[in-house]
Coordinates of C-alpha atoms in Angstrom, one line a residue:
X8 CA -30.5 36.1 -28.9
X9 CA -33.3 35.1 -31.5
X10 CA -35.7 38.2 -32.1
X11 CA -39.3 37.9 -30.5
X12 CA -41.7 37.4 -33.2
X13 CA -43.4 41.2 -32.5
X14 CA -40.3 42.3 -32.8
X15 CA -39.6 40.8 -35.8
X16 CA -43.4 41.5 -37.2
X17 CA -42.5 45.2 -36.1
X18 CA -39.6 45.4 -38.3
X19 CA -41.5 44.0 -41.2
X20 CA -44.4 46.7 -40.8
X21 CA -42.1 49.4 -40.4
X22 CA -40.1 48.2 -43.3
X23 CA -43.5 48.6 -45.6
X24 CA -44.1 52.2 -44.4
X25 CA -42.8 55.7 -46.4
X26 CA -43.6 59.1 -46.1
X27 CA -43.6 59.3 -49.5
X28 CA -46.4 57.6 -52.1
X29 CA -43.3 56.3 -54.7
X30 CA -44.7 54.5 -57.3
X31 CA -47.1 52.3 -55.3
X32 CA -47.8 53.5 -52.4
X33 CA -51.3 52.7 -50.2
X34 CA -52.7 56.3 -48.6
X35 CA -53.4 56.0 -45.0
X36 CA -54.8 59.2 -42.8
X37 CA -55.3 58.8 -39.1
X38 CA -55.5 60.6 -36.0
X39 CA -52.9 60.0 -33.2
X40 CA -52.5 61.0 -29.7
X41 CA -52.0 60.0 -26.0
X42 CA -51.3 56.4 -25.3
X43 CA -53.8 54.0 -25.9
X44 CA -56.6 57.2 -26.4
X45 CA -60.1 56.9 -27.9
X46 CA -60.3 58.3 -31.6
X47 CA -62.1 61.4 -30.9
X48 CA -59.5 62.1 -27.9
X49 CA -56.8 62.1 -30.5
X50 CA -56.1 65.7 -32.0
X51 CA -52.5 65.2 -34.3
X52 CA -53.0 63.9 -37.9
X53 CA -51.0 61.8 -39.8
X54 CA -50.4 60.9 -43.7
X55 CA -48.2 57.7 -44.5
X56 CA -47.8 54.9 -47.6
X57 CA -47.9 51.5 -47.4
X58 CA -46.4 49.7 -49.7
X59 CA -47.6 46.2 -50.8
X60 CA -45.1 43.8 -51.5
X61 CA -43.9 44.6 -48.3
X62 CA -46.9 44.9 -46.4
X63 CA -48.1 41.3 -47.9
X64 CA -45.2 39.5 -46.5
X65 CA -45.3 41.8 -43.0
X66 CA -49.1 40.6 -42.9
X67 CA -48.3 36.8 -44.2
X68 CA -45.6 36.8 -41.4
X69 CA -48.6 37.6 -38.9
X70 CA -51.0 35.4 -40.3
X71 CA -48.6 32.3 -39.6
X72 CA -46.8 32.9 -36.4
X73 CA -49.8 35.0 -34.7
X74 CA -52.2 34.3 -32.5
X75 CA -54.0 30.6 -34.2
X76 CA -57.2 32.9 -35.0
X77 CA -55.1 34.4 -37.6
X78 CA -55.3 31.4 -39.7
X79 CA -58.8 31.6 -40.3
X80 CA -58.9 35.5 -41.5
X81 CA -58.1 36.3 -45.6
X82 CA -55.4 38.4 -45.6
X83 CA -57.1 41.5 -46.4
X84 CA -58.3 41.4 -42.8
X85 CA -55.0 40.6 -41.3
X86 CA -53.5 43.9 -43.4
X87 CA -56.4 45.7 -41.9
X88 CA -55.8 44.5 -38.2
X89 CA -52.1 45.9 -39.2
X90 CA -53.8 49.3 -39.8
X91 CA -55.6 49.6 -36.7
X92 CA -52.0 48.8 -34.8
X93 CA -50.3 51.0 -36.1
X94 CA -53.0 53.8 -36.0
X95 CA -53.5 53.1 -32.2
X96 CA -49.8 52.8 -31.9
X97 CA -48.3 56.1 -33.5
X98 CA -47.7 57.7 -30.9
X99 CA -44.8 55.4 -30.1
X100 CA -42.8 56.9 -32.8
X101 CA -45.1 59.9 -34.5
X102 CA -41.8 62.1 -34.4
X103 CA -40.6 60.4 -37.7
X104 CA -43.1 62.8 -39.0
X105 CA -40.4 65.5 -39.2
X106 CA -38.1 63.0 -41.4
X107 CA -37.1 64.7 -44.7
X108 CA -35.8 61.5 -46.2
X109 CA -39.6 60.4 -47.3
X110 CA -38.3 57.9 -49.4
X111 CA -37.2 55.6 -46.6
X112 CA -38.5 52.9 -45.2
X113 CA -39.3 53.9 -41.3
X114 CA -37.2 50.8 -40.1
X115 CA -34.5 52.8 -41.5
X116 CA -35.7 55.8 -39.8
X117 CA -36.6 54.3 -36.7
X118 CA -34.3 53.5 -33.3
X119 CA -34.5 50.1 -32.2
X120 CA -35.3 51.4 -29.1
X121 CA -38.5 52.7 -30.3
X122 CA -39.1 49.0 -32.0
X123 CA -38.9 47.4 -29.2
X124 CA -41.2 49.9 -27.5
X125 CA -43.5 49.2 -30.4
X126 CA -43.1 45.3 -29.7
X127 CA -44.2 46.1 -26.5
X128 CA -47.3 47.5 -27.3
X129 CA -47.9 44.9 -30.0
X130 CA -47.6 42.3 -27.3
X131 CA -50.5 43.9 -25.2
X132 CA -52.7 44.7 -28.3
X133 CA -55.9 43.0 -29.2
X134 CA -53.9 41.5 -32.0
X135 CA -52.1 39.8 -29.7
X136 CA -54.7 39.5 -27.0
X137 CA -58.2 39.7 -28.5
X138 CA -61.3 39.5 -26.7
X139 CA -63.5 36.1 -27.2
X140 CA -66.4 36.4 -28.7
X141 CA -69.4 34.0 -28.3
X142 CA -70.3 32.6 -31.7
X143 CA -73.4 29.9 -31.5
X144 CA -74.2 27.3 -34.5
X145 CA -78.2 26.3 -34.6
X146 CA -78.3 22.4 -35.0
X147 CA -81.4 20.5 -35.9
X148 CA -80.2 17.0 -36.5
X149 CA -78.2 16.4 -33.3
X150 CA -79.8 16.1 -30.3
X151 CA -78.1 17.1 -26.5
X152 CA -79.8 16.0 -23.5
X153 CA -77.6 16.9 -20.9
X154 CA -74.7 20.4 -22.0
X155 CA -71.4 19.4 -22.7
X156 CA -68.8 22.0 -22.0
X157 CA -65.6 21.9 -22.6
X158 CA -62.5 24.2 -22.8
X159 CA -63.3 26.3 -26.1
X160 CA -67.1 24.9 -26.9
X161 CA -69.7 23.6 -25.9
X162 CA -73.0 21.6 -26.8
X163 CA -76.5 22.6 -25.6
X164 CA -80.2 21.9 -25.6
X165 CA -81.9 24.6 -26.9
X166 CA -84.8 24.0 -24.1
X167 CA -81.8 24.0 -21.7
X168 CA -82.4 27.1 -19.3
X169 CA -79.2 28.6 -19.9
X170 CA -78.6 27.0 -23.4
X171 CA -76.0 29.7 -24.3
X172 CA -73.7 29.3 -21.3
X173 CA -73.7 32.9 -20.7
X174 CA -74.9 32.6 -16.6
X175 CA -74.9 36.4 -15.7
X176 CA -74.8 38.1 -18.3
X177 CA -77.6 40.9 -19.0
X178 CA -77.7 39.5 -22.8
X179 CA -78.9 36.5 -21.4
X180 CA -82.8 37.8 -21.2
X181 CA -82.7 39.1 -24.8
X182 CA -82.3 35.8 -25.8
X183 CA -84.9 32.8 -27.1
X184 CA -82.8 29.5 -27.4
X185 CA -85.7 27.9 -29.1
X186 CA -85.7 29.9 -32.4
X187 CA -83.3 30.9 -34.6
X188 CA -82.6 33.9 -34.8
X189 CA -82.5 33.7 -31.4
X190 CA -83.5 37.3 -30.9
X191 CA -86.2 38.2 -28.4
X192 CA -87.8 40.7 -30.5
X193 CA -87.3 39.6 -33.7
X194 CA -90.7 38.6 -35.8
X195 CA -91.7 34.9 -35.3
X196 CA -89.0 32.1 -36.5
X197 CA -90.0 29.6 -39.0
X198 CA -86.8 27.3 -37.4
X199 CA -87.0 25.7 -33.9
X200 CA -83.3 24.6 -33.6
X201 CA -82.8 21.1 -31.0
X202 CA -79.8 22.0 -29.2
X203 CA -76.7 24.5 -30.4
X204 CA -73.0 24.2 -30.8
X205 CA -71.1 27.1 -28.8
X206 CA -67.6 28.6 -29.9
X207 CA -65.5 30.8 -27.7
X208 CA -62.8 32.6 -30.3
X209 CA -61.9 36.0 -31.3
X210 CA -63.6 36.1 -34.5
X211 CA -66.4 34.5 -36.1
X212 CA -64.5 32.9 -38.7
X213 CA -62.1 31.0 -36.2
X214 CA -64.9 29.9 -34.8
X215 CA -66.5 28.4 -38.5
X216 CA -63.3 26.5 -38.9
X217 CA -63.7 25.0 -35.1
X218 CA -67.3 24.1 -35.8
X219 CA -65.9 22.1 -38.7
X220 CA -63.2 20.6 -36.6
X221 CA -65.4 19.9 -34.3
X222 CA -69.0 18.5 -36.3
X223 CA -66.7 16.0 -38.8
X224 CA -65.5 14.6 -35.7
X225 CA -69.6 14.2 -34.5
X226 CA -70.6 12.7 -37.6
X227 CA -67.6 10.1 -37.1
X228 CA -69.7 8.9 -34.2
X229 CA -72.0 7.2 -36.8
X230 CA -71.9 4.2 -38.3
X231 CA -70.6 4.4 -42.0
X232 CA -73.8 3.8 -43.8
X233 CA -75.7 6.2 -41.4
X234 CA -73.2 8.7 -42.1
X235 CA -73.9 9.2 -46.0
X236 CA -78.2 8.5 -45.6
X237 CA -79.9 11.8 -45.8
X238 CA -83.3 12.5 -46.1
X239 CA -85.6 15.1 -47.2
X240 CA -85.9 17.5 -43.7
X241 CA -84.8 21.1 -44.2
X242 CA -81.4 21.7 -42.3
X243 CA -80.2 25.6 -41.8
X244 CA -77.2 27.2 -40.9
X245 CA -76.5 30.6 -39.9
X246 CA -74.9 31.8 -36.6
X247 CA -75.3 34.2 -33.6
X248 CA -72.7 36.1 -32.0
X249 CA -72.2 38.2 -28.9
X250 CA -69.2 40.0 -28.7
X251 CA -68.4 43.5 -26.7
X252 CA -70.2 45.1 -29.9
X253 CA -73.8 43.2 -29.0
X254 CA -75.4 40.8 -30.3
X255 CA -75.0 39.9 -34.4
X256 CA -76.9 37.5 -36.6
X257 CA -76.2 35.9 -39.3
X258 CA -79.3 34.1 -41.8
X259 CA -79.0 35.2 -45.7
X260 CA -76.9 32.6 -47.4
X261 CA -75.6 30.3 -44.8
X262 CA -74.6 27.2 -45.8
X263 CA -76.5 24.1 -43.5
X264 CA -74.2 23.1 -40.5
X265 CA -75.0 19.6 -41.3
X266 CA -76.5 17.6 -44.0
X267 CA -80.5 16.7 -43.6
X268 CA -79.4 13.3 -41.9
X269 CA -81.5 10.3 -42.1
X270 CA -81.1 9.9 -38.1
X271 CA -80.6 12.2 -35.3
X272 CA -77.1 12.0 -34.0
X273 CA -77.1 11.8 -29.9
X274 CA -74.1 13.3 -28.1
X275 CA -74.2 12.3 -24.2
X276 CA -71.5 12.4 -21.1
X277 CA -70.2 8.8 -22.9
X278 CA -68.6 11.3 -25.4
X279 CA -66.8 13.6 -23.3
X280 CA -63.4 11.8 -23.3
X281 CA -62.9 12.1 -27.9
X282 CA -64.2 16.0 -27.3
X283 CA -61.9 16.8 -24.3
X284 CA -59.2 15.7 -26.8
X285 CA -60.4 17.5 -29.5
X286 CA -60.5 20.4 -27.4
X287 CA -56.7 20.2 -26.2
X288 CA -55.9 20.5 -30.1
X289 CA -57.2 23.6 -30.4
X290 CA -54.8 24.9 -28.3
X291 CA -51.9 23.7 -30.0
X292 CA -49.6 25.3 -32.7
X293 CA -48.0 22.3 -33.5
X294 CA -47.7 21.8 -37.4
X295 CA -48.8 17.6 -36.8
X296 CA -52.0 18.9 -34.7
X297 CA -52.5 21.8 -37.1
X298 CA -52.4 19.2 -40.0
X299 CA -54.9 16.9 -38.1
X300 CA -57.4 19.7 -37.9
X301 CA -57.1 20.8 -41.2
X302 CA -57.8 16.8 -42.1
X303 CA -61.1 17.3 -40.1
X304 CA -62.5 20.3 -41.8
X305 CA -61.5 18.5 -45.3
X306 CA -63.9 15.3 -43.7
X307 CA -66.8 17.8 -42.6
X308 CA -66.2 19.7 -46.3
X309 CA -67.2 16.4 -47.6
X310 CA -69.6 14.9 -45.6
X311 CA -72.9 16.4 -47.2
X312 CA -71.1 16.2 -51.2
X313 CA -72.4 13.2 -53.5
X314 CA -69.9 10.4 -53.7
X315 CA -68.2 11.8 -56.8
X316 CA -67.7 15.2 -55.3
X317 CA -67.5 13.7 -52.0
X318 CA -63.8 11.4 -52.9
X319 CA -61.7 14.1 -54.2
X320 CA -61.9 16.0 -50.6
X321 CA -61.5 13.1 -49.2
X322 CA -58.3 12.6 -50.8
X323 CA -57.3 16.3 -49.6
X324 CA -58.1 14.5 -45.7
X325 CA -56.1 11.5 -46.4
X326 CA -53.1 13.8 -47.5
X327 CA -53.7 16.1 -44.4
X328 CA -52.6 13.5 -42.2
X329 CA -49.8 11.4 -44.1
X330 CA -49.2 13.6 -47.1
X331 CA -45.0 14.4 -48.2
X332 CA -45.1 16.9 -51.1
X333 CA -41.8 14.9 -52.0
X334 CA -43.2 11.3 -52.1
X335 CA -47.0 11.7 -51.8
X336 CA -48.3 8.1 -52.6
X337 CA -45.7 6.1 -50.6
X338 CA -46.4 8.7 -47.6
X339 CA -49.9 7.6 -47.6
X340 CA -49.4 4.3 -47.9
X341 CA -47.2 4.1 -45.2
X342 CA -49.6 6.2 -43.1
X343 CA -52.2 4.0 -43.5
X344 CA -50.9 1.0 -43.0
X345 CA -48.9 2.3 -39.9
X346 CA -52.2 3.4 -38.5
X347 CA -54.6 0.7 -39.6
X348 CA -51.9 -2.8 -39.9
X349 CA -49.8 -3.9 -42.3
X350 CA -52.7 -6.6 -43.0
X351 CA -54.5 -3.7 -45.3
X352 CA -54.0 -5.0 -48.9
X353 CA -50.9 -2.4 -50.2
X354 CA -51.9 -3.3 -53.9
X355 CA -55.7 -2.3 -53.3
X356 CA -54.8 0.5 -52.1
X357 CA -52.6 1.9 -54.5
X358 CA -55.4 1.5 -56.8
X359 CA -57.2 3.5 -54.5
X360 CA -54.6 6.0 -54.4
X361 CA -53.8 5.8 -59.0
X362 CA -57.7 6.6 -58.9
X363 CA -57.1 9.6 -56.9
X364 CA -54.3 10.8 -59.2
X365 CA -56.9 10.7 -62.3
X366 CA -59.3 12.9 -60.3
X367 CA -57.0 15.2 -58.5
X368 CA -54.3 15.8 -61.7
X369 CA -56.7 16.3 -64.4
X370 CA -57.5 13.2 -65.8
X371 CA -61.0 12.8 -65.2
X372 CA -63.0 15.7 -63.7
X373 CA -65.5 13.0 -62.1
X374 CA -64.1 10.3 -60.6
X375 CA -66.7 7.7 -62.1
X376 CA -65.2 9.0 -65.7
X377 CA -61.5 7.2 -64.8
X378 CA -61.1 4.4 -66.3
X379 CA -59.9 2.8 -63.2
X380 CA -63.1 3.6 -61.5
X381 CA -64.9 0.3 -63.1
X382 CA -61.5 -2.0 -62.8
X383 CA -61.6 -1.5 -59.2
X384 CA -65.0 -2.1 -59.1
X385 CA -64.4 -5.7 -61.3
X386 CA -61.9 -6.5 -59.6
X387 CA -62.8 -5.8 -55.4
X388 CA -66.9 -5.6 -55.9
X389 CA -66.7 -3.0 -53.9
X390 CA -67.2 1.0 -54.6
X391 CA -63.6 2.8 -54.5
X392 CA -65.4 5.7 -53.2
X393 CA -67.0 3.9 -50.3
X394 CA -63.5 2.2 -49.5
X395 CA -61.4 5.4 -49.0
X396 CA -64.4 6.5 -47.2
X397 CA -63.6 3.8 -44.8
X398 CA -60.4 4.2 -44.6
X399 CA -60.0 7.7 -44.0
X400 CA -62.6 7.6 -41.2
X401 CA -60.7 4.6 -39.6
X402 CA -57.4 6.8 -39.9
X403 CA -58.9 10.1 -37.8
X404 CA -60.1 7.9 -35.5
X405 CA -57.0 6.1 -34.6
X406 CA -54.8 9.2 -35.6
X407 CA -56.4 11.9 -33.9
X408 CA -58.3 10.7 -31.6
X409 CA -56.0 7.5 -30.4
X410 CA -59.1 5.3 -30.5
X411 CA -61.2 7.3 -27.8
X412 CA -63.7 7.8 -30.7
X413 CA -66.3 5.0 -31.2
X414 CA -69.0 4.4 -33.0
X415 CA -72.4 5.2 -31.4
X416 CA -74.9 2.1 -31.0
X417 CA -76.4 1.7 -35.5
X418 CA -80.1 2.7 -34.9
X419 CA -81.5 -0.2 -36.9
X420 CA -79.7 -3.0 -35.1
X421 CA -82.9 -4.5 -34.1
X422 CA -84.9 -4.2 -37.3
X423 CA -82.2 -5.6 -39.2
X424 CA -82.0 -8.3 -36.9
X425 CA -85.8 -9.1 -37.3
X426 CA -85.2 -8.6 -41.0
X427 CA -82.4 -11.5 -40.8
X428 CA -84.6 -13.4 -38.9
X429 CA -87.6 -13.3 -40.9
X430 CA -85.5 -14.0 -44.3
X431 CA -86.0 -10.6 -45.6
X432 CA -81.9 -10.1 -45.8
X433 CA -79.1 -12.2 -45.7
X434 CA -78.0 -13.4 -42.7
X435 CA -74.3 -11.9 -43.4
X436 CA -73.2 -9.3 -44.9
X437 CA -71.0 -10.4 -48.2
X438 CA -69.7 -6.8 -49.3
X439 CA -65.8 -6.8 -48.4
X440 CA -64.2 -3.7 -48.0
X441 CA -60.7 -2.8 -48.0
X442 CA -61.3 -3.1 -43.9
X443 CA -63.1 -6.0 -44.0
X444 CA -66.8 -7.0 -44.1
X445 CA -69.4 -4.0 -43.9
X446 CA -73.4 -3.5 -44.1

């Protein structure tokens, strides 16, 4: 029978753990006690070494077949979660402090009974069964009429009554929706935020890499060249959470959620179906879904760059989805025209993809210093940049979201119209993409 995996994480914490310091060892003092007893309840010491080869893999173990919010910790919080175990877990096995081999490792010293007792606990920890916390994201360039909740998140007005979702909970009148911070009693805020992105995980981080996940997929709803147009508003970032702790805040430093977009981005009921979806994903552990988030956070990572900084993430999104370490180029390829039809030009895209390989392998830091940035462009008239902006879009659409992401209605529809009308612009568009015909 095929060891659990806290069984088998047990053995590799266990196997990192002396009574000796050796050559390398980590000091750790705790207290121990009853089961599952509050610090100051606890009145036994205890002195033991962890080692750190060991203790990297036992933690790099946990990191990748734990709970999903592993993923998003560095793995100096994942060895420190380990800590906390096995502090609040001694007593399971403190009678390997009368051991007088010190040298050993205690999975030498200790019965597999006792392992599997310490499995046990490991299963009913809050390493393995955290609390959620409630992490909210100020937004001030998408706009929410109506709250859209789904499993996991949710979208608010912040002149909603109950914006943060939180119904009866006491923390609910400390609360102002309208500013940010959101804190009642904090001094006036300079930042009236239109609506807020919610995030149910068990650490703030998971939740960053969710509202990644989930705001690339929001600026998908754009048309392309309303996607890339920014203006000159201020944007913010920063976050609130509310946790069993209280209520934290974060301001100094925070990078903008989104870029200062030239147009307001308007989520409605009508976009329910692509979130619901989304929202299934992040309950998965499957290495294909996993893959398509991580090609989502590379898309949000890039929205707000320049074009030149902007294409070599890109290329990191494309590779999410299709990428084979062992045949890269031919892996996209077939990806994209898999995903898009074989009628996408295979030798345009290969230069696409040899432009990539000067930028991403060292042969020109900025992609508009290759010398195949200005062949492209003789030979398609069209930007390089712009096309693998296409096509990547076009792929998470139809990848990840199985075409149940569209397009919202372009905001300038009529003026451009009136523009063509009045012979202020072409009546067609002549710029051909890889795709086809764009504005």
């Amino acid at each position: 029978m095929a060891k659990s995996i806290q069984l088998e994480l047990i053995e590799k914490i266990l196997a990192s753990i002396t009574l000796s310091m050796g050559r390398d060892g980590i000091y750790s003092y705790f207290k121990t006690g009853s089961p599952r007893s509050r610090w100051s309840e606890r009145a036994c010491s205890a002195v033991i070494y962890y080692h750190p080869v060991q203790l990297n893999l036992a933690a790099l173990y946990l990191r990748s077949n734990g709970p999903t919010y592993l993923k998003a910790l560095p793995l100096i919080e994942v060895k420190k979660k380990i800590f906390d175990f096995v502090a609040d877990s001694f007593w399971v096995v403190e009678a390997v402090l009368d051991e007088t081999e010190v040298n050993r490792p205690f999975d030498s010293l200790i019965s597999h009974e006792k392992k599997v007792e310490l499995a046990a606990e490991l299963s009913r920890s809050p390493l393995f069964r955290p609390p959620n916390e409630f992490s909210y994201f100020p937004l001030g360039t998408i706009k929410v009429e109506q709250a859209l909740l789904l499993e996991g998140f949710f979208f608010s007005s912040s002149a909603a009554e109950d914006a943060f979702q939180l119904k009866d909970n006491p923390r609910r009148a400390k609360l102002n929706p309208k500013n940010f911070p959101p804190v009642l009693d904090e001094k006036p805020s300079t930042w009236h935020p239109i609506s807020w992105l919610g995030v149910f995980s068990p650490d703030y981080r998971s939740a960053l890499k969710a509202r990644s996940a989930i705001l690339a997929a929001v600026a998908l709803t754009q048309p392309h060249y309303c996607r890339y147009m920014f203006s000159l508003r201020t944007v913010y970032g920063g976050r609130c959470t509310i946790s069993e702790r209280g209520i934290t805040y974060s301001v100094i430093n925070e990078r903008p959620h989104t870029p200062p977009c030239a147009y307001d981005i308007n989520l409605s009921e009508d976009d329910l179906g692509w979130l619901a979806l989304l929202a299934e994903k992040f309950n998965s552990s499957a290495g294909a879904v996993r893959r398509e988030l991580k090609a989502l956070e590379y898309f949000y990572r890039a929205w707000a760059l320049t074009p030149e900084e902007r294409f070599p993430v890109l290329c990191m999104a494309i590779d999410a989805i299709f990428g084979d370490p062992e045949n890269a180029t031919q892996s996209v390829v077939d990806g994209v025209r898999a995903t898009l039809g074989g009628e996408i030009d295979e030798g345009r895209l290969r230069k696409i993809l040899k432009l990539r390989a000067s930028v991403i392998h060292g042969g020109a830091p900025d992609v508009y210093d290759s010398s195949k940035y200005p062949k492209y462009f003789s030979r398609y008239g069209f930007d390089p940049i712009e096309d693998l902006e296409l096509i990547v879009a076009e792929c998470i659409k139809a990848r990840i979201f199985g075409g149940a992401l569209h397009e919202h209605p372009d905001p300038n529809e009529e003026a451009i119209k009136k523009a063509r009308d009045t012979g202020r612009l072409p009546p067609e568009t002549n710029r051909l993409s890889i795709l086809g015909p764009v504005r």
